[in-house]
mmCIF file of C-alpha atoms in Angstrom:
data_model
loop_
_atom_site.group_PDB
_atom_site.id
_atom_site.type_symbol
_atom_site.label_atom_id
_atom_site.label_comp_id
_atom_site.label_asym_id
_atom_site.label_seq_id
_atom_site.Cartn_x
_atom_site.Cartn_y
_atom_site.Cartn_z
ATOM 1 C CA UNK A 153 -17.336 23.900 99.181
ATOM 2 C CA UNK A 154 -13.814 23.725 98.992
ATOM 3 C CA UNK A 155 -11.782 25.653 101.540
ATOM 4 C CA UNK A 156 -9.229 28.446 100.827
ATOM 5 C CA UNK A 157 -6.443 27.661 99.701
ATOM 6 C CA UNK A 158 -3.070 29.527 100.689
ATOM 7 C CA UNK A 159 -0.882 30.786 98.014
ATOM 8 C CA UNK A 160 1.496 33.481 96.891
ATOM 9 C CA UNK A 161 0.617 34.575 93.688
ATOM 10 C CA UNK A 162 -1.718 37.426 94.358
ATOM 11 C CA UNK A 163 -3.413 36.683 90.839
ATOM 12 C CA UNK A 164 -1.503 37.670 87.998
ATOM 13 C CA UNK A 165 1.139 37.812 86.634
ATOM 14 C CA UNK A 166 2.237 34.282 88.557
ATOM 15 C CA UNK A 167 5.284 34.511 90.289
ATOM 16 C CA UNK A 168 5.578 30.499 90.252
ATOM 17 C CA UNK A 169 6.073 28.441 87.419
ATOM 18 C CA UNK A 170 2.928 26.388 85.791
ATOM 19 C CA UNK A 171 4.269 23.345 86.947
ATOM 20 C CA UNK A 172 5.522 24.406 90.817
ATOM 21 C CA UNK A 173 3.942 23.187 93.657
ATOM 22 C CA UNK A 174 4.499 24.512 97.344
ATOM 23 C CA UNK A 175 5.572 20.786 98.391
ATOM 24 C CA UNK A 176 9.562 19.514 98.834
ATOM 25 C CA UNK A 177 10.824 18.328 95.464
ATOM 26 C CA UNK A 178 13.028 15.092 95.775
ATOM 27 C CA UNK A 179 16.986 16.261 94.702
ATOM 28 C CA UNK A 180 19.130 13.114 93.622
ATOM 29 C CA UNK A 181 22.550 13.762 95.280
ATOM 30 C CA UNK A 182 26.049 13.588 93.071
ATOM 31 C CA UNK A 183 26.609 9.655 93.075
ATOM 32 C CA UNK A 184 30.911 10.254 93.654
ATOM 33 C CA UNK A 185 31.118 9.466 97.438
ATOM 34 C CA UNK A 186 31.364 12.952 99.768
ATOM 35 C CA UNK A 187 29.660 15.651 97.183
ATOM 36 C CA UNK A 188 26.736 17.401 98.504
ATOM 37 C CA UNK A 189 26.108 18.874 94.697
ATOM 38 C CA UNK A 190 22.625 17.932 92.984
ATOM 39 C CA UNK A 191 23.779 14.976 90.491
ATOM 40 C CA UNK A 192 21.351 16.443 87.276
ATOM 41 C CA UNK A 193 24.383 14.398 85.031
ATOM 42 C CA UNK A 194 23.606 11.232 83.967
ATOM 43 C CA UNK A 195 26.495 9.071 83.040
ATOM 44 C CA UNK A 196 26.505 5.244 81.630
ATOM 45 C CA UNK A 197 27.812 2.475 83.899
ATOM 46 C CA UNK A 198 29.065 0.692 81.174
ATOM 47 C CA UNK A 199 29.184 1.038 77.336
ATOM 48 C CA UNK A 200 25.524 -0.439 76.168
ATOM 49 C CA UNK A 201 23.990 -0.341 80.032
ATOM 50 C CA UNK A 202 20.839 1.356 80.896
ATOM 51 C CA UNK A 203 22.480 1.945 84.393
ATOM 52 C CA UNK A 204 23.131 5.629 84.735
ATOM 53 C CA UNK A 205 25.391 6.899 87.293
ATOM 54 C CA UNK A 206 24.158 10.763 88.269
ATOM 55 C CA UNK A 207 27.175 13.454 89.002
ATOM 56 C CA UNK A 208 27.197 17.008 89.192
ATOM 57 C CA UNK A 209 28.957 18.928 86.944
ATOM 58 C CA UNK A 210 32.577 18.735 87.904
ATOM 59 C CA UNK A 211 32.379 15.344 88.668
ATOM 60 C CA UNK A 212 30.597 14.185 84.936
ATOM 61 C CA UNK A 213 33.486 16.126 83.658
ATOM 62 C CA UNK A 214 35.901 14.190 85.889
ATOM 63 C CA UNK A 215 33.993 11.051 84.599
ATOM 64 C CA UNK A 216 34.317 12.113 80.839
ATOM 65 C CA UNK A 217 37.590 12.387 80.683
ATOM 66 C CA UNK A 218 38.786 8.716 82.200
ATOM 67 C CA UNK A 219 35.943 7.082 80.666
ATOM 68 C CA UNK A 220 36.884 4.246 77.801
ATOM 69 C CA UNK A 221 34.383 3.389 75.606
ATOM 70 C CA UNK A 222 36.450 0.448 74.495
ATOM 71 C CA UNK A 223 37.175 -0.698 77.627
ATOM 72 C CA UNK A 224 36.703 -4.298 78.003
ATOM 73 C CA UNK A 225 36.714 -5.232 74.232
ATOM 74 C CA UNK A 226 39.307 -7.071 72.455
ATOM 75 C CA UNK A 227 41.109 -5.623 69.337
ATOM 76 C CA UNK A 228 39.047 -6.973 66.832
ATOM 77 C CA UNK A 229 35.728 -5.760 68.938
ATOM 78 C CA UNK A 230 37.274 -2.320 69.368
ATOM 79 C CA UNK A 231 37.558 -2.226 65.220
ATOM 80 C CA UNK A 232 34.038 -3.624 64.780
ATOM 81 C CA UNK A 233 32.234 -1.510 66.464
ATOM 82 C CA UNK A 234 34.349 1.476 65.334
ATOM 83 C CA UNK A 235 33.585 0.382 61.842
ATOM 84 C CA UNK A 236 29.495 -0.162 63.001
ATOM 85 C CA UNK A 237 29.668 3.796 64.069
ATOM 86 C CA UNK A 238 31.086 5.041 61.255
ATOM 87 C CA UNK A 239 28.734 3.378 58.679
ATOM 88 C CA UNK A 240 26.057 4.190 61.246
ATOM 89 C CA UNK A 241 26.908 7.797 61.096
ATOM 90 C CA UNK A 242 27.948 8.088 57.267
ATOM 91 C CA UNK A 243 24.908 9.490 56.439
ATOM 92 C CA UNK A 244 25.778 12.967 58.351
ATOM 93 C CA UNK A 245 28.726 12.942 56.110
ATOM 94 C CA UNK A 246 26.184 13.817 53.189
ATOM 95 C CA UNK A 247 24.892 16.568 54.470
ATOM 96 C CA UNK A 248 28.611 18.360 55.398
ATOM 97 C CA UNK A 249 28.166 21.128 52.372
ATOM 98 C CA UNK A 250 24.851 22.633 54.597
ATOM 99 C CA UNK A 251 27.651 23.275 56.848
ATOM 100 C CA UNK A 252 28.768 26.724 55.120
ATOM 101 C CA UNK A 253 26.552 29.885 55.158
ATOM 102 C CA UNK A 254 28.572 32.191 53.767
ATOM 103 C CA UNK A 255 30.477 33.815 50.542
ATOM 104 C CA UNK A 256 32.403 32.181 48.115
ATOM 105 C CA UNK A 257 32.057 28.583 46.298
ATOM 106 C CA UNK A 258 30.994 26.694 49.728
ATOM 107 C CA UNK A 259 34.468 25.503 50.028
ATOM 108 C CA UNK A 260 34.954 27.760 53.214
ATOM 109 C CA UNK A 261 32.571 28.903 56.408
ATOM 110 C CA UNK A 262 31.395 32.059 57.650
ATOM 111 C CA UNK A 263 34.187 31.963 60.202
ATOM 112 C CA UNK A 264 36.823 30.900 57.673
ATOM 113 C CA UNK A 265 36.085 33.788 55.860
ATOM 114 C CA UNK A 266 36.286 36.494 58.701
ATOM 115 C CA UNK A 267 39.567 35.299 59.724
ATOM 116 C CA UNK A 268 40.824 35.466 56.232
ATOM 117 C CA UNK A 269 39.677 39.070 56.347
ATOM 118 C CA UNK A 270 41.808 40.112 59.810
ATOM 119 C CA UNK A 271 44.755 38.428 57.503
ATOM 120 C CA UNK A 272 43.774 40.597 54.542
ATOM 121 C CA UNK A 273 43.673 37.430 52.100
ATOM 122 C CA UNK A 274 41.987 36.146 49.366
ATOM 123 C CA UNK A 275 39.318 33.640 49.977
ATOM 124 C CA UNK A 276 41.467 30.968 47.744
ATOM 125 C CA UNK A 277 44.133 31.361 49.910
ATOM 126 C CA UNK A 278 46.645 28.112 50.878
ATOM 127 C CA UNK A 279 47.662 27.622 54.689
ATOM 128 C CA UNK A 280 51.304 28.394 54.002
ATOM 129 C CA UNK A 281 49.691 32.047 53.062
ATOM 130 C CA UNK A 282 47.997 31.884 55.773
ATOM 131 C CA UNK A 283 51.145 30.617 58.279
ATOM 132 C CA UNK A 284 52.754 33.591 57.158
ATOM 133 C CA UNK A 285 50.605 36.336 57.185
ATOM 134 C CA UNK A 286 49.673 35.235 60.536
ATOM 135 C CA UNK A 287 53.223 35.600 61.639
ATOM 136 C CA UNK A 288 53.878 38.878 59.771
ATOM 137 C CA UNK A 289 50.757 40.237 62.182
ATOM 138 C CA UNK A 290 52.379 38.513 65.185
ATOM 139 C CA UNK A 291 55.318 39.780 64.853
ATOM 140 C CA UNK A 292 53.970 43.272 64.455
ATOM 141 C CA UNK A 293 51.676 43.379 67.416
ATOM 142 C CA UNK A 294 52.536 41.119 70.088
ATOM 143 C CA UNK A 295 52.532 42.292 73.472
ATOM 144 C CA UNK A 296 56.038 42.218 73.841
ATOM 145 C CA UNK A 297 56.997 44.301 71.116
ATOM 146 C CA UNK A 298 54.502 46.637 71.729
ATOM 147 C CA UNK A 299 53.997 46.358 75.924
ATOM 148 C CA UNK A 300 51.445 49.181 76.180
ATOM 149 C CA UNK A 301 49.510 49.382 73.279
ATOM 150 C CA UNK A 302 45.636 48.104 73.707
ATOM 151 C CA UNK A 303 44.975 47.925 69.968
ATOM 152 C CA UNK A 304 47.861 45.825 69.314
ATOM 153 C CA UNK A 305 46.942 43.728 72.057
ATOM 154 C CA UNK A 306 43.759 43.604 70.454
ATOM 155 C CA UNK A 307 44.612 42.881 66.967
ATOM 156 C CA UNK A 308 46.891 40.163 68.046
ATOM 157 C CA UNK A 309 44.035 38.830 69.879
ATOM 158 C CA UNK A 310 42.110 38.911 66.731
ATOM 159 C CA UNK A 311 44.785 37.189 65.062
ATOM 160 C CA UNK A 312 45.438 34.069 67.121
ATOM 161 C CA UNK A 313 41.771 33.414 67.172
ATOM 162 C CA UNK A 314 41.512 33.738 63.215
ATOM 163 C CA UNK A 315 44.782 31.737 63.234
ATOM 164 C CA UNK A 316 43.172 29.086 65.219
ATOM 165 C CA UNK A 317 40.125 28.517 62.998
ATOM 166 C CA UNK A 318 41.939 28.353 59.853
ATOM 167 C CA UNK A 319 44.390 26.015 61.350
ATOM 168 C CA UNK A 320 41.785 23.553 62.442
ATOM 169 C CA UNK A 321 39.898 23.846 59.417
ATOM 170 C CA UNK A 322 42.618 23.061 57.386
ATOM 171 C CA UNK A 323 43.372 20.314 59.799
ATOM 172 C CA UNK A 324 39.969 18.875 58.585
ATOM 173 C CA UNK A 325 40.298 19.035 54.812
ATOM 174 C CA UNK A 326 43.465 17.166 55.309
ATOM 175 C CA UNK A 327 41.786 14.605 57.491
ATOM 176 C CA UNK A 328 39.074 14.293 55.276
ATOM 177 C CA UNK A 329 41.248 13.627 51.769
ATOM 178 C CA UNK A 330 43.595 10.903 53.873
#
């Protein structure tokens, strides 16, 4: 017969997980020399390596941002496998109209068309209408025309953000007709 065993969980409910166990667990360290952080970020070593290098999270995002994926390739390699990604990945192009959920012909998203309502506009409405009914409500509520008021504040708010995702989506039509 098998001896007791001690434990914690006092039956149910179970206060561990189904998979913990009462021994150590084995924590990989952040690889960038001095950081005591658990390194739970796996990063390549090189573009097409199976070597990972493991960081925390400040450090992958350190990583991220100075890592070249072309580094090392000549000019005509760089355009090769540029042009190998993009005909890899033209079949998500396809599937772009799923994008939209909401009113309207499809030609707009959900969030396209809430920011066109803060503006007051039609959906069919051009970015210069846009441009300027966005400044017509900046120039109404900024906070330094209107220093103490928190529904200005707010609606200005409202308006930079609505600003923003019309801008960038207009940004992407344009990209996508060039």
């Amino acid at each position: 017969m098998a001896g007791a065993r001690r434990s914690n969980d006092w039956g149910f409910p179970r206060w561990r997980g189904y998979d913990s166990s009462r021994e150590t667990v084995e924590v990989r360290l952040c690889d960038r020399h001095g950081c005591e952080e658990p390194g739970d970020r796996p990063a390549p070593k090189a573009p097409n390596s199976p070597e990972r290098w493991y960081f925390c999270e400040k450090h992958a995002a350190e990583y991220n941002r100075n890592y070249n994926y072309f580094e090392g390739l000549t000019k005509e390699q760089r355009k090769q496998r540029e042009h190998d990604e993009q005909r890899d990945a033209s079949g998500f192009g396809q599937a772009s109209h799923y994008g939209w959920g909401g009113p309207g012909d499809g030609t707009r998203s959900a969030d396209e068309m809430r920011a066109l309502e803060i503006f007051e506009l039609d959906s069919d409405a051009d970015i210069a209408a846009v441009k300027k009914a966005w400044r017509k409500l900046a120039k109404e509520n900024h906070p330094d025309v209107k220093p103490d008021d928190a529904e200005a504040a707010k609606r200005f708010r409202a308006g930079q953000a609505a600003w923003e995702v019309l801008r960038a989506a207009d940004e992407r039509r344009t990209w996508k007709g060039a």
